[in-house]
Coordinates of C-alpha atoms and ligand atoms in Angstrom, one line a residue:
X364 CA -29.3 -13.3 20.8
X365 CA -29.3 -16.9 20.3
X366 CA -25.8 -16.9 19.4
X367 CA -24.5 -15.9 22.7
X368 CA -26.6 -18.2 24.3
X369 CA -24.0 -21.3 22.9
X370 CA -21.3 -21.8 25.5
X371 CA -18.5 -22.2 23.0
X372 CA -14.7 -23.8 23.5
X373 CA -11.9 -23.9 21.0
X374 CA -8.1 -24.8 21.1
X375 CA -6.6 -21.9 21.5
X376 CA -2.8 -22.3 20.7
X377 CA -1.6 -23.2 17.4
X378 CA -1.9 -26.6 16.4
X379 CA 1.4 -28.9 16.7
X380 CA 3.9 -29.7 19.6
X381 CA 4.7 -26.8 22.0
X382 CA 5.0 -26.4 25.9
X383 CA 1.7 -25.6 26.5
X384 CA -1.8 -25.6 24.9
X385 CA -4.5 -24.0 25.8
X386 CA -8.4 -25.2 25.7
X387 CA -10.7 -22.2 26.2
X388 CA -14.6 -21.7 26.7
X389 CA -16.9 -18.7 27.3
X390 CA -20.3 -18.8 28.6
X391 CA -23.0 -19.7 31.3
X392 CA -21.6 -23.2 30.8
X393 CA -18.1 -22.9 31.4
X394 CA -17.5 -23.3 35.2
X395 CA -20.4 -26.4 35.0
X396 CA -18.3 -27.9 32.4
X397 CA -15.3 -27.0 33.9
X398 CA -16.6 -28.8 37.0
X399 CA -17.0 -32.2 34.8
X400 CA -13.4 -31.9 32.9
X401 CA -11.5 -31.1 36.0
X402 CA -10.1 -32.3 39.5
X403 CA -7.9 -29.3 41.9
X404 CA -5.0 -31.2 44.0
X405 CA -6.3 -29.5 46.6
X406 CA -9.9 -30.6 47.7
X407 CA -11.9 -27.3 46.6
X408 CA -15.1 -26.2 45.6
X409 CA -14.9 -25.0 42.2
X410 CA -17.2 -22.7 42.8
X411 CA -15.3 -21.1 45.4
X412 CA -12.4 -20.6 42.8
X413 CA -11.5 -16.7 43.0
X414 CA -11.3 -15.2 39.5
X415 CA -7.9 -15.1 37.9
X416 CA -6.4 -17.0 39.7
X417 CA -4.4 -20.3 38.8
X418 CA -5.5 -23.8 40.0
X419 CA -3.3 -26.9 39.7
X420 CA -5.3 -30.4 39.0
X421 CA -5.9 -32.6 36.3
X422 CA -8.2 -32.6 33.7
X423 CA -10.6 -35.9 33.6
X424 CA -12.3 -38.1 31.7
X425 CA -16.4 -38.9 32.9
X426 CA -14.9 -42.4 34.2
X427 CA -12.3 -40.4 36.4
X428 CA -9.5 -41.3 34.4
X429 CA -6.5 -38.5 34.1
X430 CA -5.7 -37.0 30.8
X431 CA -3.4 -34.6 31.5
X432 CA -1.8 -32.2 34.3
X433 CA -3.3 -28.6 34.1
X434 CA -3.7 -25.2 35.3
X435 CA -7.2 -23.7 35.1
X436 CA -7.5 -20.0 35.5
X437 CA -11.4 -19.1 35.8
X438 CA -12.4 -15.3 34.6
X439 CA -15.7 -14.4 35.7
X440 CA -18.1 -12.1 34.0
X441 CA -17.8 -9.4 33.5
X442 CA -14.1 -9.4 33.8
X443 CA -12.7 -11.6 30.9
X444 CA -12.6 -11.2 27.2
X445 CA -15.8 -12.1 25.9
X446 CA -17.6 -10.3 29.2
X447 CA -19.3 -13.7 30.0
X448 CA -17.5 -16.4 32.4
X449 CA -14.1 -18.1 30.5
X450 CA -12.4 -20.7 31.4
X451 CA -8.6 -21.7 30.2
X452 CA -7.4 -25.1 30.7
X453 CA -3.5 -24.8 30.2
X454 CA -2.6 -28.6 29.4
X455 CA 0.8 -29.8 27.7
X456 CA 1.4 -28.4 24.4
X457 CA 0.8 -32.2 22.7
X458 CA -1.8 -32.9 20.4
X459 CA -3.3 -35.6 21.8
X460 CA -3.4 -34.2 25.3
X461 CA -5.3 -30.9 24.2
X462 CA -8.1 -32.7 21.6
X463 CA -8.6 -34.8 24.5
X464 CA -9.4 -32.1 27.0
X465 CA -11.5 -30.4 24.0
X466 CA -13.3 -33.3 23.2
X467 CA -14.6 -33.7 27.1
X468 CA -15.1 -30.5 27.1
X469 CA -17.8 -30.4 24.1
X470 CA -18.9 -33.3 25.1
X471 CA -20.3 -31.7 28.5
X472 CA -22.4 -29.1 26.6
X473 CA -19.8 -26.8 24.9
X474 CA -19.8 -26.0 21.6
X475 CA -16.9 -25.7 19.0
X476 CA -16.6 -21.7 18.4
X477 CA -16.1 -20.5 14.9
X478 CA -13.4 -18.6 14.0
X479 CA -13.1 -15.2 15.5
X480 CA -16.4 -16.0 17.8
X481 CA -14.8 -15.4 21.2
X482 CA -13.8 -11.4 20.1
X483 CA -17.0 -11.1 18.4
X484 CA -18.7 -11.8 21.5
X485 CA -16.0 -9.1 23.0
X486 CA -17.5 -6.7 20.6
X487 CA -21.7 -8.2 20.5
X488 CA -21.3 -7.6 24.1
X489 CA -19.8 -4.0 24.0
X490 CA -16.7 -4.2 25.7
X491 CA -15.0 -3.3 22.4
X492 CA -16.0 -1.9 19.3
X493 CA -15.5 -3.1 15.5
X494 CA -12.4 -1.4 14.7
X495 CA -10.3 -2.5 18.4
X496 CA -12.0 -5.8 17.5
X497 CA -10.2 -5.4 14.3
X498 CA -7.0 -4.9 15.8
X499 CA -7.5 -8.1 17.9
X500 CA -6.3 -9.4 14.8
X501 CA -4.0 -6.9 13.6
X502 CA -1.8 -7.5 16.7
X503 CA -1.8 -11.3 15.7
X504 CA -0.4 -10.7 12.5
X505 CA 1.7 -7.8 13.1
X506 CA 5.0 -8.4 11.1
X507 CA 6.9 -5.6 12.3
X508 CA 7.4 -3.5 15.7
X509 CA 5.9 -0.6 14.0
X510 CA 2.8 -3.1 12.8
X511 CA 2.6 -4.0 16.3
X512 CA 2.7 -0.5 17.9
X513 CA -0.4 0.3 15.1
X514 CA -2.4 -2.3 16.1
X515 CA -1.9 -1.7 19.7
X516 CA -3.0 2.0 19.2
X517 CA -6.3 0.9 17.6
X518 CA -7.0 -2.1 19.8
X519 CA -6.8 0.7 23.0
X520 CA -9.3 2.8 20.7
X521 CA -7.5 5.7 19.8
X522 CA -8.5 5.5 16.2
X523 CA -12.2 5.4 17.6
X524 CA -11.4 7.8 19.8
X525 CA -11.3 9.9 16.7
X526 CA -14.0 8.7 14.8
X527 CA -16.6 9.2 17.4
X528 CA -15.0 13.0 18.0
X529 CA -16.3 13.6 14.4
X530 CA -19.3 11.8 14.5
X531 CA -20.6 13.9 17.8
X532 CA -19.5 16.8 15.8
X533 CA -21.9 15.6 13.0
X534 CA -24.4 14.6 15.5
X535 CA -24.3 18.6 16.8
X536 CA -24.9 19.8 13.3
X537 CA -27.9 17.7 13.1
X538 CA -29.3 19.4 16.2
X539 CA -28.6 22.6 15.2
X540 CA -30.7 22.3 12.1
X541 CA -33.3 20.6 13.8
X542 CA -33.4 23.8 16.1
X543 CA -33.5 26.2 13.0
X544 CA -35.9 24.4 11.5
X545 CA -38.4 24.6 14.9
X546 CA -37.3 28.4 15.1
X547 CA -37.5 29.4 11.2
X548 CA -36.8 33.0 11.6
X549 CA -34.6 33.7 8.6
X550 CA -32.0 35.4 10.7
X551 CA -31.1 32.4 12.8
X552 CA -31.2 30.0 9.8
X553 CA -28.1 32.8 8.4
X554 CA -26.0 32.0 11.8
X555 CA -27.0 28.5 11.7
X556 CA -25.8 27.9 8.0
X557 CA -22.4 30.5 8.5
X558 CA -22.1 27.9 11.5
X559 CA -22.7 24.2 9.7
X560 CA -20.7 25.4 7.3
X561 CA -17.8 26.1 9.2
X562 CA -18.1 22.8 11.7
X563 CA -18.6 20.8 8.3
X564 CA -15.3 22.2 7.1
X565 CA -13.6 21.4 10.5
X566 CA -15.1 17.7 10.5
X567 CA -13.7 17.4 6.4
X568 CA -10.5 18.2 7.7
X569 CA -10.2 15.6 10.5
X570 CA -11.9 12.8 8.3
X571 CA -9.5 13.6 5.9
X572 CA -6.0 13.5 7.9
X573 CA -7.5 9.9 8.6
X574 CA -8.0 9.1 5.2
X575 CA -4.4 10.0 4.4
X576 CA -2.6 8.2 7.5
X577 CA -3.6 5.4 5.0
X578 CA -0.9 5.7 2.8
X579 CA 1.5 5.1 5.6
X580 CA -1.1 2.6 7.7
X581 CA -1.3 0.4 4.7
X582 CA 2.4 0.0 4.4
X583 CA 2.9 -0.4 7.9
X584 CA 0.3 -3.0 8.5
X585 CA 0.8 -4.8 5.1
X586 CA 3.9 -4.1 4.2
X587 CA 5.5 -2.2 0.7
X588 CA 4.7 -4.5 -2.0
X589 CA 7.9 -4.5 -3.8
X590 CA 9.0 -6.4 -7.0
X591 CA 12.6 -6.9 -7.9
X592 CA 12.8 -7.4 -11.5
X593 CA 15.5 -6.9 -14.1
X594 CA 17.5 -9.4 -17.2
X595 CA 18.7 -12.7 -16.7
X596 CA 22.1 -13.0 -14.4
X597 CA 22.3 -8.8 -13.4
X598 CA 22.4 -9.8 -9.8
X599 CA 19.0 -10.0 -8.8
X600 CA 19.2 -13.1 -6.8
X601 CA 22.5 -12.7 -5.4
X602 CA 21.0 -8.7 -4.2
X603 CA 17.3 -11.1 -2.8
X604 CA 19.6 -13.1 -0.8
X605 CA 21.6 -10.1 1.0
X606 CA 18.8 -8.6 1.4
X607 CA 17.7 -11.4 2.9
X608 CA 20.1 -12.4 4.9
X609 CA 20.1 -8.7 6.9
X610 CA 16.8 -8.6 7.5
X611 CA 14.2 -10.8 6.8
X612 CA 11.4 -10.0 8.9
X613 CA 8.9 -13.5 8.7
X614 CA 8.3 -15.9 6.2
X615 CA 4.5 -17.1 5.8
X616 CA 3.6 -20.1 4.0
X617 CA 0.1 -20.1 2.7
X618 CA -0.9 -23.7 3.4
X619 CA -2.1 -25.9 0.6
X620 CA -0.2 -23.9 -2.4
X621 CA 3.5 -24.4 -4.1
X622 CA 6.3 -22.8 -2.8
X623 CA 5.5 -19.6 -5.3
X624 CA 3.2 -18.0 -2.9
X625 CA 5.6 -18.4 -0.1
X626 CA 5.5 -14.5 1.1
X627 CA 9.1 -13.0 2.3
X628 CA 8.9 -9.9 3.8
X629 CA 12.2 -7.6 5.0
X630 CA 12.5 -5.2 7.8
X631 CA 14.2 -2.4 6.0
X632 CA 14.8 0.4 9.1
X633 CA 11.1 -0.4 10.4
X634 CA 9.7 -0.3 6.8
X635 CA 8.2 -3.9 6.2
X636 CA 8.7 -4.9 2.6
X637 CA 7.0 -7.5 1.4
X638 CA 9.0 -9.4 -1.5
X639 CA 6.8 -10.2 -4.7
X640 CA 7.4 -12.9 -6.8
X641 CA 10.7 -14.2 -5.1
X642 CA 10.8 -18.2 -6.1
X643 CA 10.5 -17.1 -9.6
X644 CA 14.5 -14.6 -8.8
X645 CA 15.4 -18.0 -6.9
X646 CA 14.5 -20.7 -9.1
X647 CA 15.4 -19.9 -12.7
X648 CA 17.4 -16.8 -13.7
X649 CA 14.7 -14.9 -15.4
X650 CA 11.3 -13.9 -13.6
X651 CA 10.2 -12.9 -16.8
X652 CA 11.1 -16.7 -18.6
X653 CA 9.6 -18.6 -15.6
X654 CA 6.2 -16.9 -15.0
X655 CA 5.7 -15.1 -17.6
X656 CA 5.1 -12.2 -19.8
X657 CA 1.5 -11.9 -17.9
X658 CA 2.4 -12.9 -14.4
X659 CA 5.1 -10.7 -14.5
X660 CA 3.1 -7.4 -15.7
X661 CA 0.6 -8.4 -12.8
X662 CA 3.3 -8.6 -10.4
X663 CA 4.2 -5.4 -11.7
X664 CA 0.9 -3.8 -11.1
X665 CA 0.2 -5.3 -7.8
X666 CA 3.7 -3.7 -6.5
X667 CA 4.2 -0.1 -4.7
X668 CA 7.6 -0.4 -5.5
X669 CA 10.1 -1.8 -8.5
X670 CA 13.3 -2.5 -7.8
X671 CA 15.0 -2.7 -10.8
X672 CA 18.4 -4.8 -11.6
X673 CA 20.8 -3.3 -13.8
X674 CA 24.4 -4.8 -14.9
X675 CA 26.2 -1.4 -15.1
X676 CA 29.1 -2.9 -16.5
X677 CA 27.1 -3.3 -19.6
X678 CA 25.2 -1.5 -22.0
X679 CA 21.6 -0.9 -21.9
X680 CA 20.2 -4.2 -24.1
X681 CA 17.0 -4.2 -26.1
X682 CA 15.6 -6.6 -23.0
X683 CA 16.3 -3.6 -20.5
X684 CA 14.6 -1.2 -22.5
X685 CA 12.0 -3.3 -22.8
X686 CA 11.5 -3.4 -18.8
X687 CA 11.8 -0.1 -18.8
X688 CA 8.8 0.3 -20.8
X689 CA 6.5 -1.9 -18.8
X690 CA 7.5 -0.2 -15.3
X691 CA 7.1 3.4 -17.1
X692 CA 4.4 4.6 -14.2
X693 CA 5.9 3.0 -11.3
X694 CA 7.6 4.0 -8.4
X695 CA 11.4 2.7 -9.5
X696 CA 14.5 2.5 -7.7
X697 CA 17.1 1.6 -10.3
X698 CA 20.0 -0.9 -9.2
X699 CA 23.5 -0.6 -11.4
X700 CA 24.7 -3.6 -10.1
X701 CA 28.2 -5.2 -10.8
X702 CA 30.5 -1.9 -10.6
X703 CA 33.4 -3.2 -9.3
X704 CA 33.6 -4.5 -12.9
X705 CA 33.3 -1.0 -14.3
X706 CA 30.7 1.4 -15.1
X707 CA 29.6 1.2 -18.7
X708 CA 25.7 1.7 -18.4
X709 CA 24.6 5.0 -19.7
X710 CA 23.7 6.4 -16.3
X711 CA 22.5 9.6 -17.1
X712 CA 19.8 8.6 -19.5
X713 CA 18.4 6.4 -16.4
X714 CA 18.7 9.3 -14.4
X715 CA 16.3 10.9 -16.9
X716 CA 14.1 8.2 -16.5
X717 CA 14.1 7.6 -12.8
X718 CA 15.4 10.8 -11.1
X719 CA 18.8 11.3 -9.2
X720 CA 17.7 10.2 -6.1
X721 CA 16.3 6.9 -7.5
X722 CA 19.4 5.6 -9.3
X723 CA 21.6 3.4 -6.6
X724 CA 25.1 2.2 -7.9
X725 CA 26.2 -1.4 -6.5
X726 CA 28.3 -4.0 -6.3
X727 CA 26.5 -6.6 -4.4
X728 CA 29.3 -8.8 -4.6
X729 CA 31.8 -5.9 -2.7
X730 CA 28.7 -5.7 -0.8
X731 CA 28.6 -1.5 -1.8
X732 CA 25.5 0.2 -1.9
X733 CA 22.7 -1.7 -0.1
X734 CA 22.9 0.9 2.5
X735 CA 22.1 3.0 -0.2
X736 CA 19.1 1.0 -1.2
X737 CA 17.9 0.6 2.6
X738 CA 18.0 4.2 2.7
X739 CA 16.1 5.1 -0.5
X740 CA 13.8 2.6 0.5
X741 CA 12.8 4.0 3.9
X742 CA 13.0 7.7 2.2
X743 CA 9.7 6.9 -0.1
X744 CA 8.0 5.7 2.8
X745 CA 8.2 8.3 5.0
X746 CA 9.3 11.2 2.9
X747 CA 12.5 11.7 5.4
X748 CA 9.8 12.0 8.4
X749 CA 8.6 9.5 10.6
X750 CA 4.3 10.2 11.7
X751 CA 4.7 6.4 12.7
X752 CA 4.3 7.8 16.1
X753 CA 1.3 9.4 15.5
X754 CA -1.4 7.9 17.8
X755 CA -4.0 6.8 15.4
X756 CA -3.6 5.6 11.8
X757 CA -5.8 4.1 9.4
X758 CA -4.7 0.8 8.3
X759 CA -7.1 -0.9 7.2
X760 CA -9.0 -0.5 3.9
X761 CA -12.6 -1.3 4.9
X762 CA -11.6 1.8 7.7
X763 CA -10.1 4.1 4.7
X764 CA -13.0 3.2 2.1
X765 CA -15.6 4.3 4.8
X766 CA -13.8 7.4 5.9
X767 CA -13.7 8.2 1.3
X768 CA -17.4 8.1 1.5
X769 CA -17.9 10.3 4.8
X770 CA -15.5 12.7 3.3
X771 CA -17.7 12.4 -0.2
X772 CA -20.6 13.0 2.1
X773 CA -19.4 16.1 3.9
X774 CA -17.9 17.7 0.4
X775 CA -21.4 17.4 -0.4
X776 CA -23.0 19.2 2.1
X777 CA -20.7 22.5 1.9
X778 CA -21.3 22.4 -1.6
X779 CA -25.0 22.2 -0.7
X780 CA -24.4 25.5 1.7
X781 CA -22.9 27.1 -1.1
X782 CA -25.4 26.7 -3.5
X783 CA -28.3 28.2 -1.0
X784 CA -29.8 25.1 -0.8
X785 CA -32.3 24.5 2.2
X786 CA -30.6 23.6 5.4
X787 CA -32.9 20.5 6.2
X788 CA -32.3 19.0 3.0
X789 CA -28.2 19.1 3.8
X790 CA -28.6 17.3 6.6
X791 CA -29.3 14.0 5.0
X792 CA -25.7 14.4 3.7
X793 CA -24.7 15.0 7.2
X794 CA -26.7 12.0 8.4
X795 CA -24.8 9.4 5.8
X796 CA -21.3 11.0 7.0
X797 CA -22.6 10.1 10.3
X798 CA -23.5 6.6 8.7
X799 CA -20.4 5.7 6.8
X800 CA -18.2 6.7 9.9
X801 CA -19.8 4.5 12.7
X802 CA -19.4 1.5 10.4
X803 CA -16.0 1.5 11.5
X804 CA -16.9 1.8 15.3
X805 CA -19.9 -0.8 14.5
X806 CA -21.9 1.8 15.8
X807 CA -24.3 1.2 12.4
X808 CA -22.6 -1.8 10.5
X809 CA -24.4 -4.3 8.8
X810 CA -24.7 -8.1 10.3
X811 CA -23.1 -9.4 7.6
X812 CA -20.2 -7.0 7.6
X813 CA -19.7 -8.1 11.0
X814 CA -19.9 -11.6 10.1
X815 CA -17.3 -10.8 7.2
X816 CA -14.6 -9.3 9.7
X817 CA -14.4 -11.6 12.4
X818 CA -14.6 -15.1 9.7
X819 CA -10.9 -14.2 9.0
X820 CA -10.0 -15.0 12.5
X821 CA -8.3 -17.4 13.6
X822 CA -10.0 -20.3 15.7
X823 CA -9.8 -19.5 19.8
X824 CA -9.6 -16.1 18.9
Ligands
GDP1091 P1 20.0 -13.0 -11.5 O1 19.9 -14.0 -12.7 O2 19.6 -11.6 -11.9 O3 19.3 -13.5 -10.3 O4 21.6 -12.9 -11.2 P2 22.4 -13.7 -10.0 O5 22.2 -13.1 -8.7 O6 22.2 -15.2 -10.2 O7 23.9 -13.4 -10.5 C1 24.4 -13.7 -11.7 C2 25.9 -13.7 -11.6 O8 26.4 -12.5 -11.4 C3 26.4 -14.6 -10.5 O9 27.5 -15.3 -10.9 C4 26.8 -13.7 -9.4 O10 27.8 -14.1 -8.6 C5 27.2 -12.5 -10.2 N1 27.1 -11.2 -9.5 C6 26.1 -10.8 -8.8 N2 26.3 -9.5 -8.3 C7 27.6 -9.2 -8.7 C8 28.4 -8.1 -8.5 O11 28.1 -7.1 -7.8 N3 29.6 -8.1 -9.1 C9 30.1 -9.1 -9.8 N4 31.3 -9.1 -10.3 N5 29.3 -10.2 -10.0 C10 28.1 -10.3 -9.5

């Protein structure tokens, strides 16, 4: 592969001032390169550097002239990352200092790596597969203990773990038939169907309990898309900013757009909650007047969960009814807000509407009931039981669309088996399941897939 050939380097740390920053290359280049860019304090060979260890010295210019202090640690192959020899040059965490080193260091034969290229050599060289390559990235952006903990499951493999238990399953069926169909007496073709059958059904139910960790993995990995809407001056932003203020889990700034795609997201009890549409609650009273009508039914529909602002000391207006109408199929937790100034709102035609358990009276300003709304909250998530701890779940949609057509696959095939139809001709059902589930592992995804996955990286990773 060509590709691998390319000794590649890239900044590793995030750009900007920090303590340290680190320079990083992989490949038959690196401790040549590293020979040119660097001087030890002690007198040494660098070749007689032991792996992982840390050397003090000072990264150079050609002409001999000091750039900065740094520590080099050397990892040779097979024992690093990418599996090929890395080198990390730990300089100061200035700007100048590190696209200095860089720049010597691409100038002695390195090329810049493109984002992601350093685990997708990890994986092109099989010391990972695609989905713990995945998680490479999954850790990164983890926003929450629990996201972390996920990520840290699948990066060990114990979501592939799974998949290639069903695939060898799969792969034994395929024998099996292949046997029947060398041996076609019509009594062991019986036994052999009776026994597809049954191994098929065993493999739909595992696929399956993977396909459904993905209501939880999604949440937990990208949080509970959550919209809090309601009339002008009900207390939505004054509820936002408690909210808030108790836990707010990470703010991420999109770079390059206006402050309305800034992304909050809460920590509601390990449940990340990721805040829709919040500069249009901050900045003008009404969501509704400030990004309108259409924006505001998107935000709607791209939201697991409404929580809707009521002023209970009020009746129900004509402009509450007609929210009510547009969240009619959502998942709503309604907010009577404003009781400590009495309780007027017609609460039990809500309660018709939303269900007891959905109906949470407040006064944000006596700051009464968001406990209640925390606990509602982390109630539709896990439906009052936590499988967080469950070793592998599916968080990623690329993973859970795969694991939909392997399931489609298999449904398939028993069908086939039901309908008497010849046992050789089910298998190239079997065969696709077989497909659709090493995608994930990499086992048999396409080059461009790969190429997909591992652009959304960061740079150095
Ligand atoms: P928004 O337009 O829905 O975002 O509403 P705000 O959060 O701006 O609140 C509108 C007004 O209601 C402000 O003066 C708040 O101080 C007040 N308010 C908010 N929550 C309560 C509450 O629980 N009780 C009372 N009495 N006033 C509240």
């Amino acid at each position: 592969d060509i590709m691998l050939e390319r000794t590649i380097a890239a900044i590793a740390t995030a750009p900007g001032e920090a303590g340290i920053g680190i320079v990083r290359i992989s490949g038959e280049k690196s401790t040549e390169i590293l020979k040119k860019v660097f001087k030890p304090k002690r007198v040494m060979d660098i070749d007689d550097i032991p792996s992982r260890t840390v050397v003090y010295g000072h990264a150079v210019e050609s002409k001999g002239a000091v750039i900065d202090e740094v520590l080099v640690i050397i990892m040779r192959k097979p024992y690093s990352y990418t599996t090929e020899d890395v080198v990390e040059l730990h300089c100061h965490g200035g700007i100048v200092p590190i696209r200095r080193i860089m720049e010597e260091v691409l100038r002695n034969g390195a090329d810049i790596a493109e984002p992601g290229e350093f685990t997708k050599r990890a994986f092109l060289n099989g010391r990972i597969d695609l989905a713990q390559a995945e998680a490479v990235i999954d850790v990164i952006t983890a926003k929450t203990e629990t996201g972390l903990n996920a990520a840290l499951n699948q990066l060990e493999g114990e979501l592939s773990k799974e998949i290639k238990k069903i695939m060898e399953k799969l792969l034994s069926m395929l024998a099996h038939i292949e046997a029947s169909i060398d041996f076609p007496e019509h009594d062991v073709e019986e036994i052999t169907t009776a026994n597809i059958k049954n191994m098929l059904l065993e493999a739909k139910a595992s696929v399956m309990e993977l396909a459904e960790s993905f209501d939880e993995g999604k949440i937990v990995r990208d949080g509970l898309s959550t919209a809090i809407i309601g009339r002008p001056n009900v207390g939505k932003s004054s509820l936002l900013n408690v909210l808030l203020k108790e836990n707010r889990a990470i703010v991420t700034e999109i770079p390059g757009t206006t402050r309305d795609i800034i992304e909050e997201y809460l920590n509601i009890g390990g449940v990340l909650v990721r805040l829709i549409d919040t500069a249009g609650i901050r900045e003008s009273e009404d969501i509704v007047e400030r990004i309108g009508v259409e924006r505001t039914k998107g935000a709607i529909s791209n939201s697991d969960l409404i929580v809707l602002v009521l002023d209970a000391s009020d009746e129900l207006r004509q402009e509450d009814n007609e929210i009510i109408d547009l969240i009619k199929d959502k998942k709503v937790i309604a907010v009577l807000n404003k009781t400590d100034l009495g309780l007027v709102i017609d609460e039990a035609y809500l309660r018709g509407i939303f269900g007891e358990d959905n109906i949470i009276r407040m006064s944000v300003k006596n700051l009464i009931g968001i406990d209640k709304l925390e606990e509602r909250i982390k109630g539709l998530v896990y439906h009052g039981k936590l499988s967080i701890s469950k070793n592998s779940m599916v968080t990623n949609i690329r993973h859970k669309n795969l694991l939909d057509k392997a399931l489609e696959n298999i449904e398939r095939a028993v069908l086939s088996i039901e309908d008497n139809i010849p046992i050789d001709l089910i298998s190239v059902d079997i065969r696709e399941a077989w497909n659709s589930l090493g995608a994930i592992t990499g086992d048999t995804v396409e080059e461009d897939i790969v190429k997909e996955i591992f652009s959304k990286f960061c740079i150095g990773k």
